[in-house]
């Protein structure tokens, strides 16, 4: 039978189940990586499982998010991660080595493999022809402890690329922004986007990686490109050509859906505040004055992209009202830029060069001023994520960013009258792995060091048979995990301290939430009501653990984003789906709901009858759990399940 690429990789890694959409499937995993902001929990969870050494062929612990060290907390976390990596058999990528996805692409990603990362942009590796999936920390910890990855088989959608980009001003970023405009932030939920068609060969690996990276914003489980001569060229330039295998869909391979995109028709695009799918051609919003421009992040910081940026900036000075910040994605890119004198061009233009880390993307510094417009080559512009609630953040390609930095206003780069060198892919990248510490063979004398801010992972009690709880918050569609558990330089240092971080739950939506949840806890706890695509965005399991710690019993929504739903289940919180939109409309904050006979219903047809005690009516909601998910919930989550079998 003709197979698509996803089927080929999944079948080669299958432990149990099958590849029919909607079926549960268990997969053998080749690589797992963590980053610091989610990794402290993941490694604490790994430690709590009680296994001596990781059981996957490759594990890497990166430090790239929590890089501002305004006190001991982040530095202690880095030390914990380094000692845990040494103790448990993982590589450790030191602070300064770069953003996990960029470094992983350069140094570890390989076609045909399956990788998990505790970050939603793990699909960056799809540019290499790898299945790379973002998961919560506990999921990663159990896989590192030897369990297969358990997922529900997504639908495979083909994105057929025709034609060629109008280079040099139109880039891979414009391709994914165009798809976001077409499909929205919910368009990829339950799907894997497999790229194909004649347009693929015109894109190099880092361009493909930009597209698969931001496929996360479609809500897709992951995205993947074929592995071809371009993949081989990239691996060869990284000195890793022996890791190349060719991968293509068979002729006649079937897809659940086919989307055709003509690359020649793609224009420079921009996502307006406050969602990555609020996309228009740049020309439609041209002329607005910009205050800040940020270039880099895991989406757009390849050496080629940065070279292009440097060539636009060369000989110009950014206007007096513009702040330009550049965060190259990796030490490799940074060092190559420096070697070629390109950072000098950037610096001369007035750019503030940041370290190779996430930086402003996650609000780790460089928050815009009040009411300011910030233009970023990043992937998310959710309200408040930059650290400034009333700033307007736009997302666009790095070349357009550079043009806007020079012009001081939003401009289609084709209309900016600037010149840009023709950029060729380097034949050799500068490989210097001196900030990657390999796993140690002898680990018996290694002590895992934990600073005073590092607290144990809380665990929920087994599922109750009946919940009587208050609706603490009623929300609309597309609530992000940034909304639920904000990031930024103030909150991120508490990522390894759930009691402390729980005080910030829903802070940007309702400052009283944490206090009200704690008050409701002795009264049966709380319930949150969501609309469509509840929990989109970041993979941070803190968005499940911290509300659980505050007494959250259930979330009832119209639909859930994949990673957040898994995180809720992993931490014992019941995710329920409204049967009718009318019932969503009727519920109000403050209502008391009763969900009874939970254990029997979960084991049975999973259709819950819920009493609204305040308003005196009954409505239905379904849990739609597969067998494994039922078992996890009944035991109080994945940690008790993994520890106690
Ligand atoms: C993000 O881009 O939102 C993050 C910060 O990288 C997150 C991970 C986190 O919250 O630590 C993600 O994408 O999963
Ligand atoms: Fe870091 Fe931003 Fe990429 Fe998340 S999206 S990994 S915060 S650069």
XYZ file of C-alpha atoms and ligand atoms in Angstrom:
667
model
C 0.000 0.000 0.000
C 1.267 3.499 -0.841
C 2.301 5.341 2.331
C 2.794 8.921 3.319
C 5.880 9.980 5.293
C 4.074 10.056 8.626
C 2.792 6.509 8.183
C 6.283 5.318 7.284
C 7.898 6.821 10.378
C 5.067 5.825 12.714
C 5.037 2.257 11.471
C 8.782 1.967 11.928
C 8.373 3.144 15.555
C 5.115 1.448 16.481
C 4.969 -0.360 19.805
C 1.206 -0.959 19.745
C -1.985 0.376 18.175
C -2.421 1.466 14.596
C -2.122 4.442 12.288
C -5.812 4.879 11.505
C -6.825 8.440 12.491
C -8.346 8.513 15.966
C -6.771 5.217 17.114
C -4.531 5.150 20.146
C -0.947 4.400 19.189
C 2.215 3.807 21.228
C 5.498 4.843 19.648
C 9.126 4.174 20.389
C 10.934 7.503 20.788
C 14.526 8.144 19.647
C 15.218 11.524 21.206
C 13.831 13.613 24.064
C 14.819 17.155 24.852
C 13.860 19.593 27.537
C 14.354 23.312 27.989
C 14.895 24.999 31.333
C 11.493 26.650 31.845
C 9.663 23.336 31.461
C 12.674 21.150 32.141
C 13.023 21.665 35.873
C 9.591 20.052 36.361
C 10.366 17.353 33.780
C 13.592 16.359 35.534
C 11.988 16.549 38.996
C 9.311 14.236 37.614
C 11.927 11.927 36.136
C 13.607 11.807 39.532
C 10.265 11.109 41.232
C 9.673 8.130 38.916
C 12.835 6.675 40.407
C 14.819 5.453 37.373
C 18.627 5.762 37.446
C 19.329 6.647 33.839
C 17.360 7.764 30.808
C 16.280 4.905 28.610
C 15.978 6.755 25.315
C 18.925 6.721 22.893
C 19.384 10.507 23.174
C 18.284 13.017 25.807
C 19.330 16.667 25.842
C 18.667 19.291 28.487
C 18.833 22.851 27.134
C 18.975 26.165 28.953
C 17.591 28.975 26.827
C 14.487 30.568 28.396
C 15.234 31.671 31.951
C 18.448 33.488 31.203
C 17.977 36.714 33.154
C 19.528 36.057 36.499
C 18.140 38.811 38.685
C 18.604 36.621 41.748
C 19.682 33.071 42.650
C 16.590 31.308 41.318
C 17.329 30.860 37.614
C 20.990 30.157 38.282
C 20.006 27.462 40.799
C 17.676 25.957 38.210
C 20.501 25.855 35.662
C 22.696 24.088 38.201
C 19.928 21.620 39.010
C 19.479 20.877 35.311
C 23.185 20.442 34.752
C 23.619 18.068 37.684
C 20.433 16.164 36.786
C 21.654 15.739 33.193
C 24.965 14.453 34.503
C 23.283 12.092 36.952
C 20.656 10.705 34.612
C 22.584 10.401 31.349
C 21.550 13.409 29.259
C 23.559 15.886 27.230
C 23.545 19.364 28.761
C 23.490 22.412 26.515
C 24.866 25.269 28.605
C 23.312 28.726 28.785
C 24.703 30.641 25.815
C 24.608 27.669 23.467
C 21.287 28.765 22.048
C 17.584 28.122 21.732
C 16.760 24.429 22.042
C 14.990 24.101 18.682
C 17.693 25.835 16.663
C 20.516 23.947 18.375
C 18.672 20.655 18.126
C 18.141 21.181 14.412
C 21.824 21.931 13.939
C 23.337 19.233 16.119
C 20.906 16.369 16.771
C 17.791 16.269 14.569
C 17.861 13.494 11.982
C 15.417 12.390 9.289
C 13.170 9.430 10.016
C 13.508 9.718 13.806
C 10.901 10.547 16.424
C 11.759 13.281 18.914
C 9.810 14.743 21.820
C 10.494 18.100 23.364
C 8.982 19.803 26.388
C 8.180 22.837 24.292
C 5.430 23.444 21.778
C 7.860 24.481 19.021
C 9.582 21.106 18.976
C 8.071 20.540 15.476
C 10.950 22.720 14.220
C 12.678 19.354 13.681
C 10.048 18.545 11.045
C 12.123 20.686 8.690
C 14.676 17.880 8.878
C 12.165 15.142 8.005
C 11.750 14.101 11.607
C 8.557 13.595 13.588
C 9.099 16.065 16.414
C 6.296 16.572 18.912
C 5.849 19.003 21.792
C 4.680 17.427 25.054
C 4.291 18.278 28.725
C 7.204 17.607 31.072
C 5.663 14.540 32.691
C 5.006 12.934 29.321
C 8.671 13.491 28.451
C 9.794 12.142 31.836
C 7.833 8.901 31.457
C 9.220 8.388 27.955
C 12.751 9.021 29.236
C 11.957 6.413 31.895
C 11.254 3.860 29.178
C 7.554 4.165 28.300
C 6.402 4.588 24.708
C 4.839 7.857 23.592
C 1.077 7.340 23.790
C -0.984 9.488 21.449
C -4.175 9.435 19.479
C -3.304 9.064 15.814
C -3.854 12.436 14.142
C -5.169 12.907 10.608
C -2.420 13.482 8.077
C -2.998 16.527 5.877
C -0.872 17.168 2.830
C 0.216 20.722 2.152
C 1.165 20.617 -1.496
C 3.577 23.405 -2.398
C 3.750 24.593 -6.000
C 5.870 27.308 -7.594
C 8.704 29.320 -6.037
C 8.928 32.153 -3.523
C 9.454 35.667 -4.907
C 12.920 35.970 -3.455
C 14.559 37.777 -1.799
C 11.728 39.660 -0.080
C 9.304 36.813 0.478
C 10.430 34.150 2.939
C 9.360 30.914 4.576
C 7.801 32.983 7.386
C 5.345 34.378 4.843
C 4.390 30.834 3.851
C 3.397 29.872 7.371
C 1.707 33.233 7.994
C -0.321 32.660 4.807
C -1.324 29.224 6.076
C -2.272 30.706 9.443
C -4.473 33.220 7.670
C -6.136 30.405 5.732
C -6.499 27.859 8.514
C -6.474 29.863 11.805
C -4.987 28.831 15.164
C -7.456 25.933 15.351
C -6.917 24.732 11.778
C -4.338 22.096 12.598
C -5.861 20.612 15.771
C -5.792 16.807 15.572
C -3.664 16.926 12.431
C -0.127 16.441 11.204
C 0.792 18.691 8.291
C 2.930 16.809 5.778
C 4.516 19.061 3.172
C 4.986 17.824 -0.366
C 4.748 18.855 -3.992
C 7.273 20.423 -6.366
C 7.663 23.615 -4.287
C 9.454 21.717 -1.493
C 12.771 21.467 -3.304
C 13.092 25.260 -3.472
C 13.216 25.528 0.333
C 16.291 24.721 2.399
C 16.169 22.974 5.782
C 16.136 26.117 7.914
C 13.325 27.581 5.814
C 11.381 24.346 6.178
C 12.080 24.518 9.915
C 10.554 28.017 10.087
C 7.380 26.582 8.567
C 7.202 23.508 10.817
C 8.137 25.588 13.875
C 5.171 27.851 13.453
C 2.928 24.956 12.489
C 2.538 24.872 16.289
C 0.445 28.040 15.928
C -1.979 26.110 13.696
C -2.544 23.811 16.663
C -1.100 20.915 14.638
C 0.393 17.921 16.454
C 3.427 18.421 14.259
C 4.512 19.233 10.700
C 7.026 17.434 8.528
C 8.914 17.873 5.263
C 10.440 15.115 3.125
C 14.145 14.368 3.512
C 15.910 15.052 0.213
C 19.094 16.529 -1.261
C 18.541 19.774 0.637
C 18.402 17.783 3.862
C 21.610 16.019 2.920
C 23.289 19.351 2.121
C 22.326 20.738 5.544
C 23.531 17.641 7.382
C 26.755 17.689 5.393
C 27.313 21.347 6.283
C 26.837 20.335 9.946
C 29.310 17.461 9.518
C 26.558 14.888 10.063
C 25.881 13.520 6.563
C 26.004 9.940 7.868
C 22.674 10.640 9.607
C 20.883 11.283 6.318
C 18.221 8.965 4.967
C 15.925 9.798 2.105
C 12.254 10.097 2.945
C 9.389 10.751 0.581
C 5.732 9.865 0.358
C 4.958 6.991 -2.001
C 3.169 7.800 -5.234
C -0.538 7.524 -4.573
C -0.135 7.954 -0.782
C -3.396 8.998 0.809
C -4.168 12.013 2.992
C -7.194 13.016 5.031
C -7.114 16.361 3.241
C -4.956 18.139 0.653
C -4.231 21.868 0.757
C -2.540 23.410 -2.282
C -0.386 26.501 -1.833
C 1.263 28.345 -4.707
C 4.520 29.762 -3.363
C 4.773 32.223 -6.265
C 1.617 33.933 -5.040
C 2.817 34.327 -1.435
C 3.386 37.956 -0.414
C 5.136 39.516 2.601
C 2.626 39.005 5.421
C 2.217 40.248 8.973
C 0.235 38.955 11.958
C -1.472 41.804 13.784
C -2.177 41.912 17.517
C -3.033 39.692 19.375
C -3.059 36.390 17.558
C -0.692 34.703 15.090
C -3.613 34.053 12.726
C -4.676 37.702 12.499
C -2.672 37.907 9.285
C -2.803 40.450 6.450
C -0.418 41.412 3.624
C 2.056 43.942 5.056
C 0.936 46.568 2.547
C -2.475 46.730 4.229
C -1.012 48.076 7.468
C 1.974 49.996 6.081
C 2.787 53.443 7.463
C 2.355 52.799 11.223
C 5.278 54.075 13.269
C 7.179 51.336 15.113
C 8.922 51.664 18.463
C 10.630 48.345 18.780
C 11.854 45.637 16.404
C 13.004 42.210 17.645
C 14.704 39.789 15.274
C 15.552 36.166 16.031
C 13.835 33.473 18.177
C 13.453 29.795 17.348
C 11.341 30.683 14.311
C 13.718 32.849 12.338
C 17.290 32.748 13.446
C 19.171 30.697 10.940
C 22.543 31.980 9.815
C 21.088 32.742 6.382
C 18.221 34.786 7.857
C 20.616 36.705 10.094
C 22.994 37.353 7.190
C 20.127 38.809 5.218
C 19.213 41.017 8.165
C 22.828 42.201 8.502
C 23.005 43.014 4.819
C 19.902 45.214 5.050
C 21.155 47.004 8.158
C 24.619 47.611 6.751
C 25.310 51.302 6.315
C 22.042 52.413 7.956
C 21.214 53.748 11.403
C 17.862 52.951 12.942
C 15.770 56.091 13.529
C 15.914 57.709 16.951
C 12.489 56.387 17.957
C 13.308 52.743 17.182
C 14.843 50.147 19.484
C 16.228 47.213 17.516
C 17.041 43.987 19.367
C 18.563 40.878 17.840
C 18.708 37.445 19.507
C 20.470 34.925 17.264
C 19.143 31.389 17.781
C 22.376 29.627 18.536
C 26.016 30.020 19.363
C 26.799 28.525 15.949
C 24.912 31.317 14.196
C 26.308 33.932 16.566
C 29.888 32.835 16.137
C 29.580 32.693 12.335
C 28.057 36.172 12.244
C 30.897 37.446 14.391
C 33.543 35.718 12.315
C 32.222 37.260 9.125
C 32.032 40.726 10.651
C 28.246 40.772 10.358
C 27.563 41.510 14.011
C 29.673 44.630 13.428
C 27.191 45.759 10.751
C 24.316 45.088 13.122
C 25.946 46.902 16.012
C 26.847 49.856 13.811
C 23.194 50.248 12.783
C 22.237 50.655 16.443
C 21.066 47.094 17.132
C 21.163 45.848 20.687
C 22.593 42.358 20.373
C 21.182 39.943 22.943
C 22.455 36.530 23.935
C 21.464 33.412 21.999
C 18.267 32.716 23.937
C 14.495 33.223 23.835
C 14.737 36.698 25.357
C 11.930 39.109 24.443
C 9.867 36.302 22.860
C 8.876 35.073 26.312
C 9.037 38.430 28.040
C 12.520 37.788 29.478
C 13.421 41.428 29.220
C 12.921 43.985 26.434
C 9.258 44.558 27.228
C 7.911 47.329 24.964
C 6.787 50.651 26.429
C 3.184 51.657 27.141
C 1.112 51.631 23.952
C 4.169 50.847 21.847
C 4.249 48.924 18.586
C 6.716 46.043 18.553
C 7.521 44.181 15.338
C 8.969 40.712 15.827
C 10.177 37.824 13.689
C 8.818 35.534 16.420
C 5.863 33.171 16.492
C 3.452 34.402 19.178
C 1.908 37.792 19.837
C -0.638 36.894 22.514
C -1.852 39.818 24.594
C 0.587 40.588 27.397
C 3.182 37.967 26.426
C 5.770 40.649 25.667
C 5.478 41.822 29.275
C 3.423 44.915 28.362
C -0.308 44.402 28.267
C -1.181 47.401 26.151
C 1.650 47.037 23.640
C 0.787 45.957 20.098
C 2.959 43.103 18.894
C 3.119 42.207 15.190
C 4.826 39.145 13.698
C 6.565 39.200 10.345
C 9.557 37.857 8.451
C 13.086 38.830 9.558
C 13.862 40.739 6.357
C 10.705 42.798 6.719
C 11.664 43.372 10.377
C 15.050 44.732 9.325
C 13.428 46.987 6.727
C 10.970 48.299 9.338
C 13.808 48.917 11.786
C 15.571 51.037 9.182
C 12.440 52.892 8.054
C 10.905 53.298 11.501
C 7.494 52.269 10.250
C 5.608 49.256 8.991
C 6.651 48.803 5.384
C 6.431 46.050 2.783
C 10.126 45.273 2.265
C 9.570 45.395 -1.512
C 8.620 49.066 -1.188
C 11.429 50.072 1.192
C 14.049 50.845 -1.431
C 16.667 48.831 0.433
C 19.206 46.439 -0.988
C 19.848 42.891 0.092
C 22.801 40.635 -0.764
C 22.115 37.363 -2.500
C 22.530 34.805 0.255
C 23.811 31.315 -0.516
C 23.557 28.394 1.887
C 26.928 27.849 3.562
C 28.714 24.670 2.557
C 30.036 24.282 6.065
C 28.614 25.600 9.289
C 31.003 26.384 12.094
C 30.742 23.374 14.352
C 31.956 23.942 17.877
C 30.148 21.834 20.469
C 32.158 23.075 23.425
C 29.004 24.184 25.265
C 27.369 20.771 24.936
C 28.393 18.530 27.815
C 28.044 14.834 26.966
C 26.468 12.341 29.382
C 28.799 10.874 31.990
C 29.527 7.157 32.197
C 30.189 7.016 35.926
C 27.432 8.776 37.795
C 27.524 7.307 41.267
C 29.256 10.261 42.925
C 27.197 12.914 41.163
C 24.818 14.802 43.412
C 21.749 16.490 41.972
C 21.849 20.007 43.422
C 18.612 21.797 44.262
C 18.415 25.416 45.351
C 15.851 26.561 47.931
C 13.337 27.625 45.240
C 13.077 24.082 43.858
C 10.084 22.321 45.375
C 8.577 18.886 44.919
C 6.027 18.163 42.196
C 2.545 18.124 43.752
C 0.388 15.100 43.010
C -3.398 14.940 43.001
C -5.404 12.422 44.965
C -7.209 9.695 42.912
C -10.271 10.967 41.076
C -13.282 11.668 43.284
C -16.610 10.018 42.574
C -18.418 13.288 42.818
C -17.416 16.884 42.335
C -19.436 19.774 43.681
C -17.597 22.926 42.831
C -17.889 26.545 41.832
C -17.382 27.939 38.348
C -14.418 30.155 39.105
C -14.030 31.612 35.633
C -15.889 31.552 32.337
C -13.730 32.231 29.291
C -14.065 32.610 25.522
C -12.367 30.853 22.589
C -8.625 30.269 22.046
C -7.551 30.824 25.649
C -3.784 30.310 25.684
C -1.597 28.671 28.273
C 0.017 32.136 28.534
C -3.410 33.337 29.730
C -3.691 30.494 32.216
C -0.117 30.565 33.511
C 1.667 33.747 32.439
C 5.392 33.751 31.706
C 7.708 36.775 31.702
C 10.710 37.643 33.818
C 8.725 38.001 37.060
C 6.884 34.665 36.960
C 9.264 32.342 35.073
C 11.754 31.988 37.957
C 8.999 30.156 39.873
C 8.712 27.363 37.305
C 10.262 24.914 39.787
C 8.079 26.076 42.667
C 4.408 25.280 42.117
C 3.083 26.771 45.379
C 4.708 30.110 44.461
C 3.805 30.124 40.762
C 0.192 29.185 41.487
C -0.372 32.713 42.799
C -0.089 33.970 39.237
C -2.661 31.666 37.629
C -4.905 33.679 35.250
C -3.242 36.833 36.553
C -3.634 38.762 33.308
C -7.322 37.874 33.038
C -8.463 38.061 36.634
C -6.106 39.040 39.428
C -8.496 37.611 42.024
C -8.458 34.079 40.568
C -5.772 32.549 42.735
C -7.294 33.884 45.960
C -10.807 32.813 44.988
C -9.581 29.350 43.997
C -7.855 28.904 47.329
C -10.977 30.012 49.164
C -13.086 27.560 47.129
C -10.732 24.649 47.751
C -12.229 23.532 51.077
C -15.710 23.944 49.515
C -15.067 21.313 46.847
C -12.697 23.244 44.623
C -13.236 24.954 41.315
C -14.272 24.452 37.712
C -13.212 26.568 34.734
C -15.383 27.010 31.644
C -13.658 27.426 28.277
C -14.698 27.978 24.673
C -13.041 26.452 21.594
C -9.354 25.445 21.528
C -8.885 25.882 25.281
C -5.208 25.845 26.275
C -3.598 26.582 22.909
C 0.018 27.644 22.712
C 2.813 26.728 25.054
C 3.301 23.190 26.321
C 3.890 24.439 29.877
C 2.339 21.843 32.195
C 2.327 24.527 34.870
C -0.938 25.635 33.232
C -2.387 22.350 34.509
C -0.348 21.709 37.679
C -0.739 25.147 39.247
C -4.552 25.305 38.818
C -4.718 21.696 40.081
C -2.703 22.775 43.117
C -5.276 25.542 43.656
C -8.068 22.951 43.682
C -9.227 22.864 40.047
C -11.307 19.722 39.562
C -12.513 19.998 35.980
C -12.444 22.172 32.896
C -15.566 22.141 30.737
C -14.901 23.549 27.277
C -16.140 23.433 23.680
C -12.811 21.949 22.565
C -9.252 21.589 23.854
C -5.762 22.063 22.431
C -3.878 18.754 22.379
C -0.960 19.352 24.754
C -2.992 21.141 27.396
C -5.682 18.464 27.407
C -2.948 15.837 27.911
C -1.420 17.922 30.704
C -4.789 18.205 32.493
C -5.224 14.435 32.360
C -1.621 13.869 33.430
C -2.317 15.893 36.555
C -5.707 14.390 37.309
C -7.992 17.242 36.190
C -11.112 16.121 34.306
C -11.435 17.671 30.809
C -15.073 17.686 29.687
C -16.665 18.775 26.428
C -19.998 20.565 26.215
C -22.497 18.625 24.130
C -24.281 21.795 23.111
C -23.133 25.386 22.625
C -26.339 26.531 24.341
C -25.174 24.989 27.593
C -21.920 26.931 27.381
C -23.959 30.116 26.921
C -26.149 29.427 29.981
C -23.441 28.891 32.560
C -22.214 31.848 34.567
C -19.242 32.483 36.776
C -20.176 31.749 40.384
C -22.615 28.916 39.513
C -22.191 25.765 41.572
C -22.058 22.582 39.518
C -22.407 18.971 40.642
C -20.877 16.130 38.673
C -21.799 12.774 40.197
C -21.117 9.109 39.548
C -17.833 10.048 38.009
C -16.041 6.745 38.394
C -18.841 4.699 36.865
C -19.397 7.190 34.050
C -15.724 7.286 33.147
C -15.605 3.526 33.008
C -18.910 3.516 31.107
C -20.250 5.683 28.292
C -18.423 8.852 29.467
C -21.553 10.973 29.114
C -21.879 13.088 32.231
C -25.092 14.694 33.431
C -24.092 17.819 35.287
C -26.423 19.694 37.624
C -26.245 23.440 37.730
C -27.244 23.758 41.380
C -27.453 27.546 41.259
C -29.742 27.779 38.246
C -31.545 24.471 38.697
C -31.057 22.717 35.379
C -29.071 19.755 34.078
C -26.809 19.580 31.048
C -24.582 17.039 29.382
C -20.858 16.920 28.813
C -18.611 14.121 27.590
C -15.098 13.124 28.570
C -14.106 11.257 25.364
C -11.095 9.598 27.022
C -9.323 6.602 25.557
C -8.576 3.579 27.763
C -5.201 4.808 28.894
C -6.503 8.287 29.685
C -9.327 6.811 31.798
C -6.807 4.803 33.743
C -4.568 7.826 34.311
C -7.411 9.957 35.585
C -8.702 7.264 37.888
C -5.269 7.025 39.506
C -4.909 10.773 39.925
C -2.632 11.317 36.935
C 0.412 10.030 35.110
C 2.909 10.301 37.960
C 1.047 8.011 40.388
C 0.264 5.739 37.432
C 3.924 5.472 36.364
C 5.270 5.108 39.910
C 2.748 2.613 41.162
C 2.167 0.756 37.869
C 6.648 29.527 24.430
O 7.091 29.851 23.325
O 5.505 29.827 24.831
C 7.528 28.701 25.343
C 7.920 29.563 26.469
O 8.690 28.294 24.660
C 6.724 27.488 25.796
C 7.364 26.672 26.832
C 7.247 27.251 28.210
O 6.218 27.795 28.568
O 8.223 27.106 28.946
C 6.282 26.555 24.658
O 6.223 26.964 23.521
O 5.913 25.396 24.923
Fe 11.815 30.393 23.027
Fe 10.058 31.947 21.864
Fe 10.850 29.767 20.674
Fe 9.276 29.603 22.824
S 8.753 30.485 20.861
S 11.111 28.378 22.388
S 10.024 31.337 24.010
S 12.109 31.533 21.157
